[in-house]
């Protein structure tokens, strides 16, 4: 049996520039989707999937993330004194979530690129596999995406990428896997990724989206890239390049994730995630569905409040 996955990394050092000016003062990871910040969706997914050690890699200006998960006894006492026990319990639940997931924070150090936070966290992880999940993705699934990735790793003992079907016109936005073998239950043997190909050049109908099982071999490839970072075409360290180097002579798999995926990294996608989450809410959903029907029927809502 491969080693049990107990640890996860959430890279959260990015500027969120595609969402400016909204993210000028608020980290993109703290923007709400439904009734919680987007990063809390990721943390809950990890804890539900059995992860007991979460490292969030941050940069300057991200203290709101730490504040959100930090216990706040004074606020809880004030809420209870005002008879707002439900709100007090909600605040305590977030702190309990952080304790259960044993959240720690690291300041990102090193060359730019999404491989750097993985290397930063690897110093604490040691010779163990780890999950890497981006904090601007929200998955709605009966079985959490993280658990689906863990199951694929347990079946193969190899690095695993989260995959989703993608429309041909959208391949230029993603890394697209080269599929060697289609196995059971959405498990694919892949030989690498083609970064942002044109539709006519896409090697498959899948996109690699924010989730990975990273093994020590992938970390070694990232270290090698860092030693030669000045030779890289952009001077940046990317997880995709390490995966491609590893896959040249070793097995890598992709797991097609069952569920719905919402990206919050750009304005249109963020609004879609917000709307979908609100529609699914037992309290907010019914009036929003009525609003959508009125808009579809051409009702004039210019004077509505």
PDB file of N, CA and C in Angstrom, residues 135-179:
ATOM      1  N   UNK A 135      -6.850  27.606  -4.019  1.00  0.00           N
ATOM      2  CA  UNK A 135      -7.921  28.136  -3.167  1.00  0.00           C
ATOM      3  C   UNK A 135      -8.982  28.926  -3.912  1.00  0.00           C
ATOM      4  N   UNK A 136      -8.914  28.977  -5.255  1.00  0.00           N
ATOM      5  CA  UNK A 136      -9.952  29.718  -5.974  1.00  0.00           C
ATOM      6  C   UNK A 136     -10.853  28.782  -6.779  1.00  0.00           C
ATOM      7  N   UNK A 137     -10.865  27.499  -6.409  1.00  0.00           N
ATOM      8  CA  UNK A 137     -11.770  26.527  -7.011  1.00  0.00           C
ATOM      9  C   UNK A 137     -12.775  26.057  -5.970  1.00  0.00           C
ATOM     10  N   UNK A 138     -14.020  25.921  -6.385  1.00  0.00           N
ATOM     11  CA  UNK A 138     -15.061  25.352  -5.526  1.00  0.00           C
ATOM     12  C   UNK A 138     -15.654  24.150  -6.251  1.00  0.00           C
ATOM     13  N   UNK A 139     -15.656  23.012  -5.583  1.00  0.00           N
ATOM     14  CA  UNK A 139     -16.248  21.802  -6.144  1.00  0.00           C
ATOM     15  C   UNK A 139     -17.468  21.415  -5.327  1.00  0.00           C
ATOM     16  N   UNK A 140     -18.534  21.085  -6.038  1.00  0.00           N
ATOM     17  CA  UNK A 140     -19.744  20.567  -5.406  1.00  0.00           C
ATOM     18  C   UNK A 140     -19.880  19.132  -5.875  1.00  0.00           C
ATOM     19  N   UNK A 141     -19.675  18.186  -4.973  1.00  0.00           N
ATOM     20  CA  UNK A 141     -19.654  16.781  -5.352  1.00  0.00           C
ATOM     21  C   UNK A 141     -20.102  15.923  -4.176  1.00  0.00           C
ATOM     22  N   UNK A 142     -20.732  14.814  -4.498  1.00  0.00           N
ATOM     23  CA  UNK A 142     -21.155  13.875  -3.444  1.00  0.00           C
ATOM     24  C   UNK A 142     -19.940  13.326  -2.715  1.00  0.00           C
ATOM     25  N   UNK A 143     -18.904  12.979  -3.467  1.00  0.00           N
ATOM     26  CA  UNK A 143     -17.610  12.597  -2.889  1.00  0.00           C
ATOM     27  C   UNK A 143     -16.653  13.751  -3.136  1.00  0.00           C
ATOM     28  N   UNK A 144     -16.066  14.343  -2.100  1.00  0.00           N
ATOM     29  CA  UNK A 144     -15.200  15.511  -2.312  1.00  0.00           C
ATOM     30  C   UNK A 144     -14.091  15.229  -3.323  1.00  0.00           C
ATOM     31  N   UNK A 145     -13.764  16.256  -4.086  1.00  0.00           N
ATOM     32  CA  UNK A 145     -12.672  16.137  -5.060  1.00  0.00           C
ATOM     33  C   UNK A 145     -11.406  15.601  -4.407  1.00  0.00           C
ATOM     34  N   UNK A 146     -11.069  16.112  -3.214  1.00  0.00           N
ATOM     35  CA  UNK A 146      -9.851  15.665  -2.534  1.00  0.00           C
ATOM     36  C   UNK A 146      -9.898  14.168  -2.269  1.00  0.00           C
ATOM     37  N   UNK A 147     -11.048  13.658  -1.869  1.00  0.00           N
ATOM     38  CA  UNK A 147     -11.174  12.223  -1.611  1.00  0.00           C
ATOM     39  C   UNK A 147     -11.065  11.425  -2.902  1.00  0.00           C
ATOM     40  N   UNK A 148     -11.597  11.953  -3.994  1.00  0.00           N
ATOM     41  CA  UNK A 148     -11.458  11.266  -5.283  1.00  0.00           C
ATOM     42  C   UNK A 148      -9.987  11.171  -5.692  1.00  0.00           C
ATOM     43  N   UNK A 149      -9.224  12.233  -5.454  1.00  0.00           N
ATOM     44  CA  UNK A 149      -7.795  12.205  -5.768  1.00  0.00           C
ATOM     45  C   UNK A 149      -7.056  11.221  -4.867  1.00  0.00           C
ATOM     46  N   UNK A 150      -7.398  11.212  -3.598  1.00  0.00           N
ATOM     47  CA  UNK A 150      -6.753  10.280  -2.661  1.00  0.00           C
ATOM     48  C   UNK A 150      -7.034   8.839  -3.075  1.00  0.00           C
ATOM     49  N   UNK A 151      -8.271   8.546  -3.460  1.00  0.00           N
ATOM     50  CA  UNK A 151      -8.625   7.189  -3.878  1.00  0.00           C
ATOM     51  C   UNK A 151      -7.826   6.767  -5.113  1.00  0.00           C
ATOM     52  N   UNK A 152      -7.658   7.710  -6.062  1.00  0.00           N
ATOM     53  CA  UNK A 152      -6.872   7.399  -7.259  1.00  0.00           C
ATOM     54  C   UNK A 152      -5.414   7.129  -6.898  1.00  0.00           C
ATOM     55  N   UNK A 153      -4.879   7.891  -5.961  1.00  0.00           N
ATOM     56  CA  UNK A 153      -3.503   7.662  -5.523  1.00  0.00           C
ATOM     57  C   UNK A 153      -3.370   6.308  -4.829  1.00  0.00           C
ATOM     58  N   UNK A 154      -4.337   5.976  -3.982  1.00  0.00           N
ATOM     59  CA  UNK A 154      -4.284   4.688  -3.283  1.00  0.00           C
ATOM     60  C   UNK A 154      -4.341   3.522  -4.258  1.00  0.00           C
ATOM     61  N   UNK A 155      -5.015   3.719  -5.395  1.00  0.00           N
ATOM     62  CA  UNK A 155      -5.123   2.652  -6.395  1.00  0.00           C
ATOM     63  C   UNK A 155      -3.868   2.523  -7.240  1.00  0.00           C
ATOM     64  N   UNK A 156      -3.081   3.617  -7.379  1.00  0.00           N
ATOM     65  CA  UNK A 156      -1.944   3.610  -8.300  1.00  0.00           C
ATOM     66  C   UNK A 156      -0.596   3.774  -7.616  1.00  0.00           C
ATOM     67  N   UNK A 157      -0.557   4.484  -6.483  1.00  0.00           N
ATOM     68  CA  UNK A 157       0.711   4.802  -5.840  1.00  0.00           C
ATOM     69  C   UNK A 157       1.529   5.816  -6.600  1.00  0.00           C
ATOM     70  N   UNK A 158       0.888   6.563  -7.513  1.00  0.00           N
ATOM     71  CA  UNK A 158       1.589   7.491  -8.407  1.00  0.00           C
ATOM     72  C   UNK A 158       1.003   8.894  -8.299  1.00  0.00           C
ATOM     73  N   UNK A 159       1.700   9.909  -8.832  1.00  0.00           N
ATOM     74  CA  UNK A 159       1.114  11.256  -8.876  1.00  0.00           C
ATOM     75  C   UNK A 159      -0.208  11.240  -9.642  1.00  0.00           C
ATOM     76  N   UNK A 160      -1.137  12.093  -9.186  1.00  0.00           N
ATOM     77  CA  UNK A 160      -2.474  12.148  -9.785  1.00  0.00           C
ATOM     78  C   UNK A 160      -2.853  13.608  -9.995  1.00  0.00           C
ATOM     79  N   UNK A 161      -3.463  13.895 -11.148  1.00  0.00           N
ATOM     80  CA  UNK A 161      -3.977  15.230 -11.472  1.00  0.00           C
ATOM     81  C   UNK A 161      -5.491  15.176 -11.518  1.00  0.00           C
ATOM     82  N   UNK A 162      -6.151  16.216 -11.025  1.00  0.00           N
ATOM     83  CA  UNK A 162      -7.598  16.342 -11.177  1.00  0.00           C
ATOM     84  C   UNK A 162      -7.904  16.818 -12.588  1.00  0.00           C
ATOM     85  N   UNK A 163      -8.826  16.132 -13.254  1.00  0.00           N
ATOM     86  CA  UNK A 163      -9.214  16.474 -14.626  1.00  0.00           C
ATOM     87  C   UNK A 163     -10.713  16.709 -14.694  1.00  0.00           C
ATOM     88  N   UNK A 164     -11.109  17.570 -15.631  1.00  0.00           N
ATOM     89  CA  UNK A 164     -12.517  17.781 -15.947  1.00  0.00           C
ATOM     90  C   UNK A 164     -12.664  17.865 -17.458  1.00  0.00           C
ATOM     91  N   UNK A 165     -13.808  17.411 -18.000  1.00  0.00           N
ATOM     92  CA  UNK A 165     -14.035  17.597 -19.439  1.00  0.00           C
ATOM     93  C   UNK A 165     -14.050  19.084 -19.777  1.00  0.00           C
ATOM     94  N   UNK A 166     -13.572  19.412 -20.976  1.00  0.00           N
ATOM     95  CA  UNK A 166     -13.503  20.811 -21.387  1.00  0.00           C
ATOM     96  C   UNK A 166     -13.974  20.928 -22.834  1.00  0.00           C
ATOM     97  N   UNK A 167     -14.671  22.023 -23.123  1.00  0.00           N
ATOM     98  CA  UNK A 167     -15.083  22.288 -24.496  1.00  0.00           C
ATOM     99  C   UNK A 167     -13.855  22.615 -25.348  1.00  0.00           C
ATOM    100  N   UNK A 168     -13.835  22.172 -26.608  1.00  0.00           N
ATOM    101  CA  UNK A 168     -12.662  22.428 -27.455  1.00  0.00           C
ATOM    102  C   UNK A 168     -12.261  23.901 -27.513  1.00  0.00           C
ATOM    103  N   UNK A 169     -13.232  24.792 -27.518  1.00  0.00           N
ATOM    104  CA  UNK A 169     -12.927  26.220 -27.627  1.00  0.00           C
ATOM    105  C   UNK A 169     -12.247  26.763 -26.367  1.00  0.00           C
ATOM    106  N   UNK A 170     -12.243  25.988 -25.275  1.00  0.00           N
ATOM    107  CA  UNK A 170     -11.684  26.458 -24.009  1.00  0.00           C
ATOM    108  C   UNK A 170     -10.296  25.895 -23.712  1.00  0.00           C
ATOM    109  N   UNK A 171      -9.779  25.044 -24.582  1.00  0.00           N
ATOM    110  CA  UNK A 171      -8.508  24.395 -24.263  1.00  0.00           C
ATOM    111  C   UNK A 171      -7.360  25.382 -24.101  1.00  0.00           C
ATOM    112  N   UNK A 172      -7.465  26.556 -24.729  1.00  0.00           N
ATOM    113  CA  UNK A 172      -6.368  27.536 -24.647  1.00  0.00           C
ATOM    114  C   UNK A 172      -6.222  28.125 -23.255  1.00  0.00           C
ATOM    115  N   UNK A 173      -7.135  27.810 -22.358  1.00  0.00           N
ATOM    116  CA  UNK A 173      -7.071  28.348 -20.984  1.00  0.00           C
ATOM    117  C   UNK A 173      -6.421  27.382 -20.000  1.00  0.00           C
ATOM    118  N   UNK A 174      -6.152  26.128 -20.416  1.00  0.00           N
ATOM    119  CA  UNK A 174      -5.768  25.102 -19.455  1.00  0.00           C
ATOM    120  C   UNK A 174      -4.579  24.280 -19.943  1.00  0.00           C
ATOM    121  N   UNK A 175      -4.021  23.493 -19.005  1.00  0.00           N
ATOM    122  CA  UNK A 175      -3.135  22.414 -19.378  1.00  0.00           C
ATOM    123  C   UNK A 175      -3.977  21.212 -19.767  1.00  0.00           C
ATOM    124  N   UNK A 176      -3.702  20.638 -20.920  1.00  0.00           N
ATOM    125  CA  UNK A 176      -4.502  19.530 -21.444  1.00  0.00           C
ATOM    126  C   UNK A 176      -3.641  18.266 -21.445  1.00  0.00           C
ATOM    127  N   UNK A 177      -4.133  17.181 -20.828  1.00  0.00           N
ATOM    128  CA  UNK A 177      -3.303  15.986 -20.702  1.00  0.00           C
ATOM    129  C   UNK A 177      -3.203  15.184 -21.988  1.00  0.00           C
ATOM    130  N   UNK A 178      -2.052  14.557 -22.166  1.00  0.00           N
ATOM    131  CA  UNK A 178      -1.854  13.568 -23.229  1.00  0.00           C
ATOM    132  C   UNK A 178      -2.214  12.212 -22.631  1.00  0.00           C
ATOM    133  N   UNK A 179      -3.294  11.611 -23.105  1.00  0.00           N
ATOM    134  CA  UNK A 179      -3.825  10.383 -22.507  1.00  0.00           C
ATOM    135  C   UNK A 179      -3.204   9.172 -23.184  1.00  0.00           C
TER     136      UNK A 179
END
